[in-house]
Amino acid sequence: MKSVIKTTKALSLAILPALLFGGMAVTANAAQDVNRCGAPELKMDKGSFEVNRAGAVISYDYCEYSFYAKKGQKVSAKLVGSDDLYPILYSTTSPDISENPVTLTKTGTQTIRVLQPRAQARQSNTPKPYYLTVTIK
């Protein structure tokens, strides 16, 4: 009897993530899927002002990238892919950084999220691929 309970418990723990995350789909509150979004840290080569990432957003999910920058630097992003997606500088105001560069008001780690509006997220669970170029000067 103990071996049956032990096996059932092990199977439950193995199946639970698949049931919760539905394979590739990841909820917005879960950890970022590196295979779908690419490396979450944006590191630029010395002397470079740009870094690129390719990824895909599914439904309500988003891809999140972090980088270190100093107060006064300007951050912008160019996103090629679905017209439904846009990059925001995640903060209290969360501006869309594809329209105009944003001047940073503090030094430290910053976060960019690539996401889609709720209306488009409700419509489909089909992955929407993109290519993101982030510029920091």
mmCIF file of C-alpha atoms in Angstrom:
data_model
loop_
_atom_site.group_PDB
_atom_site.id
_atom_site.type_symbol
_atom_site.label_atom_id
_atom_site.label_comp_id
_atom_site.label_asym_id
_atom_site.label_seq_id
_atom_site.Cartn_x
_atom_site.Cartn_y
_atom_site.Cartn_z
ATOM 1 C CA MET A 1 0.000 0.000 0.000
ATOM 2 C CA LYS A 2 2.839 2.419 0.849
ATOM 3 C CA SER A 3 4.474 1.833 -2.547
ATOM 4 C CA VAL A 4 1.186 2.675 -4.338
ATOM 5 C CA ILE A 5 0.849 5.922 -2.385
ATOM 6 C CA LYS A 6 4.505 6.777 -3.020
ATOM 7 C CA THR A 7 4.126 6.093 -6.785
ATOM 8 C CA THR A 8 0.884 8.095 -6.973
ATOM 9 C CA LYS A 9 2.522 11.026 -5.165
ATOM 10 C CA ALA A 10 5.533 10.929 -7.526
ATOM 11 C CA LEU A 11 3.253 10.860 -10.586
ATOM 12 C CA SER A 12 1.187 13.736 -9.209
ATOM 13 C CA LEU A 13 4.312 15.845 -8.759
ATOM 14 C CA ALA A 14 5.469 14.987 -12.291
ATOM 15 C CA ILE A 15 2.107 15.698 -13.940
ATOM 16 C CA LEU A 16 1.209 18.842 -11.981
ATOM 17 C CA PRO A 17 3.493 21.237 -13.922
ATOM 18 C CA ALA A 18 2.134 19.962 -17.242
ATOM 19 C CA LEU A 19 -1.429 20.492 -16.067
ATOM 20 C CA LEU A 20 -0.707 23.946 -14.685
ATOM 21 C CA PHE A 21 1.381 25.222 -17.553
ATOM 22 C CA GLY A 22 -0.169 23.348 -20.479
ATOM 23 C CA GLY A 23 3.163 22.407 -22.078
ATOM 24 C CA MET A 24 4.693 25.547 -23.630
ATOM 25 C CA ALA A 25 2.086 28.037 -22.369
ATOM 26 C CA VAL A 26 3.204 29.880 -19.241
ATOM 27 C CA THR A 27 1.033 32.159 -17.164
ATOM 28 C CA ALA A 28 2.088 35.754 -16.687
ATOM 29 C CA ASN A 29 2.813 35.083 -13.017
ATOM 30 C CA ALA A 30 5.082 32.099 -13.740
ATOM 31 C CA ALA A 31 8.792 32.231 -14.494
ATOM 32 C CA GLN A 32 9.762 33.291 -17.998
ATOM 33 C CA ASP A 33 10.203 30.494 -20.525
ATOM 34 C CA VAL A 34 13.788 30.977 -21.782
ATOM 35 C CA ASN A 35 13.112 28.840 -24.872
ATOM 36 C CA ARG A 36 10.205 31.087 -25.870
ATOM 37 C CA CYS A 37 11.607 34.491 -24.872
ATOM 38 C CA GLY A 38 15.391 34.110 -24.994
ATOM 39 C CA ALA A 39 17.820 35.030 -22.229
ATOM 40 C CA PRO A 40 16.181 37.410 -19.739
ATOM 41 C CA GLU A 41 19.291 39.521 -19.134
ATOM 42 C CA LEU A 42 20.264 42.131 -21.725
ATOM 43 C CA LYS A 43 24.049 42.521 -21.745
ATOM 44 C CA MET A 44 25.721 44.714 -24.316
ATOM 45 C CA ASP A 45 29.197 44.240 -25.652
ATOM 46 C CA LYS A 46 31.665 46.969 -24.729
ATOM 47 C CA GLY A 47 31.221 49.911 -27.075
ATOM 48 C CA SER A 48 27.822 48.704 -28.279
ATOM 49 C CA PHE A 49 24.526 50.486 -27.695
ATOM 50 C CA GLU A 50 22.165 47.770 -28.941
ATOM 51 C CA VAL A 51 21.130 44.252 -27.971
ATOM 52 C CA ASN A 52 18.638 41.937 -29.711
ATOM 53 C CA ARG A 53 16.227 39.213 -28.652
ATOM 54 C CA ALA A 54 13.814 37.026 -30.564
ATOM 55 C CA GLY A 55 10.795 35.594 -28.804
ATOM 56 C CA ALA A 56 7.091 34.910 -28.901
ATOM 57 C CA VAL A 57 4.189 36.076 -26.760
ATOM 58 C CA ILE A 58 1.242 33.755 -26.158
ATOM 59 C CA SER A 59 -2.138 35.008 -24.912
ATOM 60 C CA TYR A 60 -1.740 36.884 -21.585
ATOM 61 C CA ASP A 61 1.933 35.930 -21.219
ATOM 62 C CA TYR A 62 4.753 38.401 -21.645
ATOM 63 C CA CYS A 63 8.484 38.227 -22.133
ATOM 64 C CA GLU A 64 10.600 40.166 -19.662
ATOM 65 C CA TYR A 65 14.180 41.414 -20.009
ATOM 66 C CA SER A 66 16.358 43.210 -17.471
ATOM 67 C CA PHE A 67 19.389 45.453 -17.877
ATOM 68 C CA TYR A 68 21.494 47.826 -15.825
ATOM 69 C CA ALA A 69 21.543 51.508 -16.796
ATOM 70 C CA LYS A 70 22.351 54.879 -15.273
ATOM 71 C CA LYS A 71 20.142 57.863 -14.571
ATOM 72 C CA GLY A 72 19.933 60.144 -17.626
ATOM 73 C CA GLN A 73 20.495 57.401 -20.210
ATOM 74 C CA LYS A 74 17.885 57.049 -22.954
ATOM 75 C CA VAL A 75 16.223 53.698 -23.683
ATOM 76 C CA SER A 76 14.271 52.836 -26.805
ATOM 77 C CA ALA A 77 13.127 49.639 -28.488
ATOM 78 C CA LYS A 78 12.214 48.579 -31.993
ATOM 79 C CA LEU A 79 9.900 45.592 -32.286
ATOM 80 C CA VAL A 80 9.431 43.726 -35.558
ATOM 81 C CA GLY A 81 6.616 41.187 -35.673
ATOM 82 C CA SER A 82 2.947 41.280 -34.791
ATOM 83 C CA ASP A 83 1.305 44.713 -34.682
ATOM 84 C CA ASP A 84 -0.448 43.605 -31.473
ATOM 85 C CA LEU A 85 2.806 43.486 -29.473
ATOM 86 C CA TYR A 86 4.611 46.377 -27.854
ATOM 87 C CA PRO A 87 7.579 46.877 -25.504
ATOM 88 C CA ILE A 88 7.158 48.808 -22.274
ATOM 89 C CA LEU A 89 9.672 50.005 -19.715
ATOM 90 C CA TYR A 90 8.124 48.321 -16.685
ATOM 91 C CA SER A 91 7.706 50.889 -13.903
ATOM 92 C CA THR A 92 4.970 52.862 -12.171
ATOM 93 C CA THR A 93 4.095 54.586 -15.461
ATOM 94 C CA SER A 94 5.188 51.770 -17.856
ATOM 95 C CA PRO A 95 5.656 53.846 -21.020
ATOM 96 C CA ASP A 96 5.672 52.262 -24.487
ATOM 97 C CA ILE A 97 9.330 52.670 -25.528
ATOM 98 C CA SER A 98 8.763 51.898 -29.212
ATOM 99 C CA GLU A 99 7.314 55.363 -29.875
ATOM 100 C CA ASN A 100 9.889 57.638 -28.229
ATOM 101 C CA PRO A 101 13.074 57.090 -26.210
ATOM 102 C CA VAL A 102 12.572 57.302 -22.446
ATOM 103 C CA THR A 103 15.108 59.081 -20.242
ATOM 104 C CA LEU A 104 15.786 57.027 -17.122
ATOM 105 C CA THR A 105 15.146 58.732 -13.793
ATOM 106 C CA LYS A 106 17.198 56.343 -11.643
ATOM 107 C CA THR A 107 20.344 54.221 -11.760
ATOM 108 C CA GLY A 108 19.918 50.482 -11.404
ATOM 109 C CA THR A 109 18.266 47.461 -12.919
ATOM 110 C CA GLN A 110 15.497 48.260 -15.378
ATOM 111 C CA THR A 111 12.909 45.905 -16.887
ATOM 112 C CA ILE A 112 11.402 45.762 -20.366
ATOM 113 C CA ARG A 113 8.298 43.694 -21.019
ATOM 114 C CA VAL A 114 7.004 42.653 -24.429
ATOM 115 C CA LEU A 115 3.262 42.072 -24.233
ATOM 116 C CA GLN A 116 -0.041 42.560 -25.993
ATOM 117 C CA PRO A 117 -3.271 44.345 -25.016
ATOM 118 C CA ARG A 118 -5.881 42.302 -23.176
ATOM 119 C CA ALA A 119 -8.348 42.371 -26.099
ATOM 120 C CA GLN A 120 -5.813 40.677 -28.412
ATOM 121 C CA ALA A 121 -4.673 38.287 -25.670
ATOM 122 C CA ARG A 122 -8.240 36.998 -25.273
ATOM 123 C CA GLN A 123 -8.584 36.260 -28.984
ATOM 124 C CA SER A 124 -5.964 33.585 -29.459
ATOM 125 C CA ASN A 125 -3.433 31.271 -27.833
ATOM 126 C CA THR A 126 -1.344 31.283 -31.015
ATOM 127 C CA PRO A 127 2.271 32.375 -30.407
ATOM 128 C CA LYS A 128 3.072 35.814 -31.834
ATOM 129 C CA PRO A 129 6.782 35.912 -32.722
ATOM 130 C CA TYR A 130 8.854 39.085 -32.598
ATOM 131 C CA TYR A 131 12.384 40.425 -32.951
ATOM 132 C CA LEU A 132 13.326 43.106 -30.398
ATOM 133 C CA THR A 133 16.196 45.581 -30.620
ATOM 134 C CA VAL A 134 16.860 47.590 -27.447
ATOM 135 C CA THR A 135 19.015 50.718 -27.661
ATOM 136 C CA ILE A 136 20.541 52.386 -24.602
ATOM 137 C CA LYS A 137 22.595 55.565 -24.977
#
